[in-house]
């Protein structure tokens, strides 16, 4: 399971690496990976400090504007919602065909998320403009990742592929956890509970959404005809493995990110237009 967590994190880290390089900035694969783990560790602290640590690192070291960084995270979140909700809809259809009863509200929820994410992807952000020159500049940086993504099919496919792998690895982790608790569930359930927890925990309720993700998976398991306790405790087992790796690798990443941010040494940007 630990290997799947690491594979999941690797797939999770690559989209930011792709967007960063498309913006003409440089950051190494491993440095990006460990800064991500630093962010994950920091998110278990109050005020979601992990996000602040990552933003500060990319500002001071990589030379990326805060608005551009937030725009990248928004674009990635949109694509994550698109892929995750598609998996959920596929899993729900599979359960229905398998004779399982699923509330209509659950279908509507994930279909709504899919439609909203698809609409956001095709939204013409390039046509948005404001009269204030400062705000217009911020807006352009905020939507840069969205525009670049649509203009660069190869990068878009790379990011979508990484998110797809991320959801598959997470579903496999939950399969192992459910099996450990003696729960024999169809593959369709794992196509729902893993991706759904990604969609439903965008808003941070507790540090690292500790307990929230487990509750969501338990509720989804119960709403699709399985046991709430099995879903909750299976997710807790997965969380335990993930926490161990987070504190070890995240600790290393946090030390590195804080030290490099304090130094303020920028990684040289590529020549303008490179990689576009």
mmCIF file of N, CA and C in Angstrom, residues 66-138:
data_model
loop_
_atom_site.group_PDB
_atom_site.id
_atom_site.type_symbol
_atom_site.label_atom_id
_atom_site.label_comp_id
_atom_site.label_asym_id
_atom_site.label_seq_id
_atom_site.Cartn_x
_atom_site.Cartn_y
_atom_site.Cartn_z
ATOM 1 N N UNK A 66 1.971 34.840 -7.294
ATOM 2 C CA UNK A 66 0.946 34.163 -6.501
ATOM 3 C C UNK A 66 -0.307 33.883 -7.338
ATOM 4 N N UNK A 67 -0.719 34.862 -8.136
ATOM 5 C CA UNK A 67 -1.928 34.686 -8.951
ATOM 6 C C UNK A 67 -1.755 33.551 -9.949
ATOM 7 N N UNK A 68 -0.570 33.449 -10.546
ATOM 8 C CA UNK A 68 -0.307 32.376 -11.507
ATOM 9 C C UNK A 68 -0.350 31.018 -10.816
ATOM 10 N N UNK A 69 0.202 30.941 -9.595
ATOM 11 C CA UNK A 69 0.198 29.679 -8.850
ATOM 12 C C UNK A 69 -1.233 29.263 -8.514
ATOM 13 N N UNK A 70 -2.020 30.222 -8.021
ATOM 14 C CA UNK A 70 -3.416 29.922 -7.691
ATOM 15 C C UNK A 70 -4.171 29.480 -8.942
ATOM 16 N N UNK A 71 -3.880 30.128 -10.079
ATOM 17 C CA UNK A 71 -4.522 29.751 -11.334
ATOM 18 C C UNK A 71 -4.205 28.322 -11.740
ATOM 19 N N UNK A 72 -2.952 27.906 -11.521
ATOM 20 C CA UNK A 72 -2.557 26.528 -11.826
ATOM 21 C C UNK A 72 -3.332 25.549 -10.951
ATOM 22 N N UNK A 73 -3.431 25.856 -9.666
ATOM 23 C CA UNK A 73 -4.146 24.965 -8.761
ATOM 24 C C UNK A 73 -5.634 24.895 -9.110
ATOM 25 N N UNK A 74 -6.193 26.027 -9.549
ATOM 26 C CA UNK A 74 -7.602 26.041 -9.963
ATOM 27 C C UNK A 74 -7.812 25.181 -11.206
ATOM 28 N N UNK A 75 -6.894 25.297 -12.172
ATOM 29 C CA UNK A 75 -7.007 24.500 -13.400
ATOM 30 C C UNK A 75 -6.889 23.014 -13.090
ATOM 31 N N UNK A 76 -5.952 22.667 -12.215
ATOM 32 C CA UNK A 76 -5.781 21.262 -11.840
ATOM 33 C C UNK A 76 -7.024 20.738 -11.107
ATOM 34 N N UNK A 77 -7.576 21.559 -10.210
ATOM 35 C CA UNK A 77 -8.769 21.157 -9.469
ATOM 36 C C UNK A 77 -9.942 20.912 -10.411
ATOM 37 N N UNK A 78 -10.064 21.766 -11.419
ATOM 38 C CA UNK A 78 -11.133 21.604 -12.406
ATOM 39 C C UNK A 78 -10.999 20.275 -13.144
ATOM 40 N N UNK A 79 -9.782 19.947 -13.573
ATOM 41 C CA UNK A 79 -9.561 18.686 -14.280
ATOM 42 C C UNK A 79 -9.744 17.490 -13.353
ATOM 43 N N UNK A 80 -9.341 17.647 -12.085
ATOM 44 C CA UNK A 80 -9.543 16.582 -11.105
ATOM 45 C C UNK A 80 -11.031 16.316 -10.911
ATOM 46 N N UNK A 81 -11.816 17.388 -10.806
ATOM 47 C CA UNK A 81 -13.264 17.234 -10.650
ATOM 48 C C UNK A 81 -13.869 16.551 -11.868
ATOM 49 N N UNK A 82 -13.352 16.878 -13.045
ATOM 50 C CA UNK A 82 -13.860 16.292 -14.286
ATOM 51 C C UNK A 82 -13.613 14.782 -14.326
ATOM 52 N N UNK A 83 -12.367 14.385 -14.067
ATOM 53 C CA UNK A 83 -12.013 12.963 -14.114
ATOM 54 C C UNK A 83 -12.686 12.190 -12.984
ATOM 55 N N UNK A 84 -12.646 12.746 -11.768
ATOM 56 C CA UNK A 84 -13.205 12.047 -10.608
ATOM 57 C C UNK A 84 -14.708 11.839 -10.756
ATOM 58 N N UNK A 85 -15.423 12.879 -11.179
ATOM 59 C CA UNK A 85 -16.877 12.748 -11.329
ATOM 60 C C UNK A 85 -17.233 11.781 -12.459
ATOM 61 N N UNK A 86 -16.398 11.730 -13.504
ATOM 62 C CA UNK A 86 -16.628 10.755 -14.582
ATOM 63 C C UNK A 86 -16.498 9.333 -14.043
ATOM 64 N N UNK A 87 -15.455 9.087 -13.243
ATOM 65 C CA UNK A 87 -15.276 7.776 -12.620
ATOM 66 C C UNK A 87 -16.483 7.426 -11.756
ATOM 67 N N UNK A 88 -16.953 8.406 -10.982
ATOM 68 C CA UNK A 88 -18.087 8.165 -10.090
ATOM 69 C C UNK A 88 -19.337 7.793 -10.885
ATOM 70 N N UNK A 89 -19.598 8.532 -11.955
ATOM 71 C CA UNK A 89 -20.764 8.234 -12.791
ATOM 72 C C UNK A 89 -20.646 6.844 -13.410
ATOM 73 N N UNK A 90 -19.439 6.503 -13.852
ATOM 74 C CA UNK A 90 -19.206 5.175 -14.425
ATOM 75 C C UNK A 90 -19.449 4.089 -13.381
ATOM 76 N N UNK A 91 -18.947 4.315 -12.169
ATOM 77 C CA UNK A 91 -19.140 3.352 -11.093
ATOM 78 C C UNK A 91 -20.597 3.200 -10.701
ATOM 79 N N UNK A 92 -21.335 4.313 -10.680
ATOM 80 C CA UNK A 92 -22.754 4.267 -10.334
ATOM 81 C C UNK A 92 -23.551 3.481 -11.367
ATOM 82 N N UNK A 93 -23.238 3.685 -12.634
ATOM 83 C CA UNK A 93 -23.908 2.928 -13.699
ATOM 84 C C UNK A 93 -23.593 1.438 -13.555
ATOM 85 N N UNK A 94 -22.328 1.126 -13.244
ATOM 86 C CA UNK A 94 -21.932 -0.263 -13.055
ATOM 87 C C UNK A 94 -22.674 -0.922 -11.905
ATOM 88 N N UNK A 95 -22.823 -0.193 -10.792
ATOM 89 C CA UNK A 95 -23.568 -0.736 -9.651
ATOM 90 C C UNK A 95 -25.033 -0.955 -10.007
ATOM 91 N N UNK A 96 -25.607 -0.007 -10.741
ATOM 92 C CA UNK A 96 -27.011 -0.129 -11.135
ATOM 93 C C UNK A 96 -27.218 -1.351 -12.012
ATOM 94 N N UNK A 97 -26.321 -1.541 -12.969
ATOM 95 C CA UNK A 97 -26.419 -2.706 -13.857
ATOM 96 C C UNK A 97 -26.184 -4.008 -13.096
ATOM 97 N N UNK A 98 -25.434 -3.909 -11.987
ATOM 98 C CA UNK A 98 -25.160 -5.087 -11.177
ATOM 99 C C UNK A 98 -26.264 -5.407 -10.187
ATOM 100 N N UNK A 99 -27.331 -4.600 -10.205
ATOM 101 C CA UNK A 99 -28.474 -4.867 -9.342
ATOM 102 C C UNK A 99 -28.458 -4.142 -8.017
ATOM 103 N N UNK A 100 -27.495 -3.232 -7.813
ATOM 104 C CA UNK A 100 -27.434 -2.472 -6.568
ATOM 105 C C UNK A 100 -28.323 -1.236 -6.675
ATOM 106 N N UNK A 101 -28.939 -0.876 -5.555
ATOM 107 C CA UNK A 101 -29.820 0.289 -5.523
ATOM 108 C C UNK A 101 -29.044 1.513 -5.033
ATOM 109 N N UNK A 102 -29.072 2.563 -5.828
ATOM 110 C CA UNK A 102 -28.364 3.798 -5.485
ATOM 111 C C UNK A 102 -29.353 4.958 -5.534
ATOM 112 N N UNK A 103 -29.407 5.806 -4.494
ATOM 113 C CA UNK A 103 -30.330 6.945 -4.492
ATOM 114 C C UNK A 103 -30.113 7.859 -5.699
ATOM 115 N N UNK A 104 -31.209 8.385 -6.234
ATOM 116 C CA UNK A 104 -31.135 9.273 -7.396
ATOM 117 C C UNK A 104 -30.290 10.505 -7.086
ATOM 118 N N UNK A 105 -30.346 10.969 -5.839
ATOM 119 C CA UNK A 105 -29.591 12.165 -5.452
ATOM 120 C C UNK A 105 -28.094 11.987 -5.674
ATOM 121 N N UNK A 106 -27.603 10.760 -5.489
ATOM 122 C CA UNK A 106 -26.175 10.495 -5.685
ATOM 123 C C UNK A 106 -25.818 10.632 -7.162
ATOM 124 N N UNK A 107 -26.694 10.113 -8.035
ATOM 125 C CA UNK A 107 -26.479 10.276 -9.480
ATOM 126 C C UNK A 107 -26.439 11.762 -9.842
ATOM 127 N N UNK A 108 -27.418 12.495 -9.329
ATOM 128 C CA UNK A 108 -27.524 13.924 -9.648
ATOM 129 C C UNK A 108 -26.304 14.696 -9.161
ATOM 130 N N UNK A 109 -25.793 14.326 -7.986
ATOM 131 C CA UNK A 109 -24.646 15.023 -7.414
ATOM 132 C C UNK A 109 -23.433 14.933 -8.326
ATOM 133 N N UNK A 110 -23.070 13.724 -8.698
ATOM 134 C CA UNK A 110 -21.843 13.556 -9.482
ATOM 135 C C UNK A 110 -22.028 13.943 -10.949
ATOM 136 N N UNK A 111 -23.236 13.780 -11.464
ATOM 137 C CA UNK A 111 -23.505 14.262 -12.822
ATOM 138 C C UNK A 111 -23.402 15.781 -12.854
ATOM 139 N N UNK A 112 -23.888 16.429 -11.790
ATOM 140 C CA UNK A 112 -23.798 17.885 -11.699
ATOM 141 C C UNK A 112 -22.362 18.366 -11.630
ATOM 142 N N UNK A 113 -21.538 17.666 -10.850
ATOM 143 C CA UNK A 113 -20.123 18.031 -10.752
ATOM 144 C C UNK A 113 -19.440 17.876 -12.106
ATOM 145 N N UNK A 114 -19.749 16.794 -12.807
ATOM 146 C CA UNK A 114 -19.141 16.553 -14.122
ATOM 147 C C UNK A 114 -19.521 17.655 -15.113
ATOM 148 N N UNK A 115 -20.798 18.003 -15.145
ATOM 149 C CA UNK A 115 -21.267 19.039 -16.074
ATOM 150 C C UNK A 115 -20.646 20.388 -15.733
ATOM 151 N N UNK A 116 -20.568 20.705 -14.435
ATOM 152 C CA UNK A 116 -19.980 21.980 -14.012
ATOM 153 C C UNK A 116 -18.504 22.059 -14.386
ATOM 154 N N UNK A 117 -17.767 20.965 -14.176
ATOM 155 C CA UNK A 117 -16.339 20.946 -14.515
ATOM 156 C C UNK A 117 -16.135 21.053 -16.021
ATOM 157 N N UNK A 118 -16.999 20.385 -16.783
ATOM 158 C CA UNK A 118 -16.902 20.443 -18.242
ATOM 159 C C UNK A 118 -17.197 21.856 -18.737
ATOM 160 N N UNK A 119 -18.200 22.499 -18.130
ATOM 161 C CA UNK A 119 -18.538 23.875 -18.506
ATOM 162 C C UNK A 119 -17.393 24.827 -18.167
ATOM 163 N N UNK A 120 -16.755 24.602 -17.021
ATOM 164 C CA UNK A 120 -15.629 25.448 -16.624
ATOM 165 C C UNK A 120 -14.458 25.291 -17.586
ATOM 166 N N UNK A 121 -14.259 24.070 -18.077
ATOM 167 C CA UNK A 121 -13.158 23.828 -19.013
ATOM 168 C C UNK A 121 -13.356 24.605 -20.315
ATOM 169 N N UNK A 122 -14.581 24.618 -20.829
ATOM 170 C CA UNK A 122 -14.855 25.283 -22.107
ATOM 171 C C UNK A 122 -15.223 26.759 -21.946
ATOM 172 N N UNK A 123 -15.230 27.245 -20.712
ATOM 173 C CA UNK A 123 -15.576 28.653 -20.490
ATOM 174 C C UNK A 123 -14.525 29.553 -21.139
ATOM 175 N N UNK A 124 -14.937 30.555 -21.925
ATOM 176 C CA UNK A 124 -13.976 31.421 -22.634
ATOM 177 C C UNK A 124 -13.331 32.457 -21.720
ATOM 178 N N UNK A 125 -12.400 32.021 -20.898
ATOM 179 C CA UNK A 125 -11.776 32.933 -19.935
ATOM 180 C C UNK A 125 -11.004 34.048 -20.623
ATOM 181 N N UNK A 126 -10.547 33.810 -21.859
ATOM 182 C CA UNK A 126 -9.770 34.828 -22.573
ATOM 183 C C UNK A 126 -10.605 36.066 -22.878
ATOM 184 N N UNK A 127 -11.926 35.917 -22.890
ATOM 185 C CA UNK A 127 -12.803 37.043 -23.214
ATOM 186 C C UNK A 127 -13.153 37.885 -21.989
ATOM 187 N N UNK A 128 -12.761 37.436 -20.816
ATOM 188 C CA UNK A 128 -13.059 38.190 -19.602
ATOM 189 C C UNK A 128 -12.091 39.361 -19.494
ATOM 190 N N UNK A 129 -12.609 40.543 -19.244
ATOM 191 C CA UNK A 129 -11.745 41.716 -19.098
ATOM 192 C C UNK A 129 -12.368 42.704 -18.122
ATOM 193 N N UNK A 130 -11.516 43.459 -17.456
ATOM 194 C CA UNK A 130 -11.952 44.520 -16.549
ATOM 195 C C UNK A 130 -11.202 45.791 -16.919
ATOM 196 N N UNK A 131 -11.747 46.936 -16.557
ATOM 197 C CA UNK A 131 -11.137 48.203 -16.951
ATOM 198 C C UNK A 131 -9.888 48.523 -16.142
ATOM 199 N N UNK A 132 -9.894 48.122 -14.890
ATOM 200 C CA UNK A 132 -8.741 48.407 -14.034
ATOM 201 C C UNK A 132 -7.530 47.617 -14.521
ATOM 202 N N UNK A 133 -6.435 48.318 -14.838
ATOM 203 C CA UNK A 133 -5.266 47.664 -15.433
ATOM 204 C C UNK A 133 -4.602 46.691 -14.467
ATOM 205 N N UNK A 134 -4.586 47.055 -13.174
ATOM 206 C CA UNK A 134 -3.979 46.162 -12.186
ATOM 207 C C UNK A 134 -4.783 44.868 -12.074
ATOM 208 N N UNK A 135 -6.110 45.019 -11.941
ATOM 209 C CA UNK A 135 -6.966 43.835 -11.823
ATOM 210 C C UNK A 135 -6.924 42.993 -13.093
ATOM 211 N N UNK A 136 -6.815 43.655 -14.247
ATOM 212 C CA UNK A 136 -6.726 42.919 -15.502
ATOM 213 C C UNK A 136 -5.449 42.088 -15.552
ATOM 214 N N UNK A 137 -4.352 42.674 -15.045
ATOM 215 C CA UNK A 137 -3.090 41.938 -14.996
ATOM 216 C C UNK A 137 -3.178 40.724 -14.091
ATOM 217 N N UNK A 138 -3.831 40.898 -12.918
ATOM 218 C CA UNK A 138 -4.015 39.767 -12.003
ATOM 219 C C UNK A 138 -4.880 38.699 -12.657
#
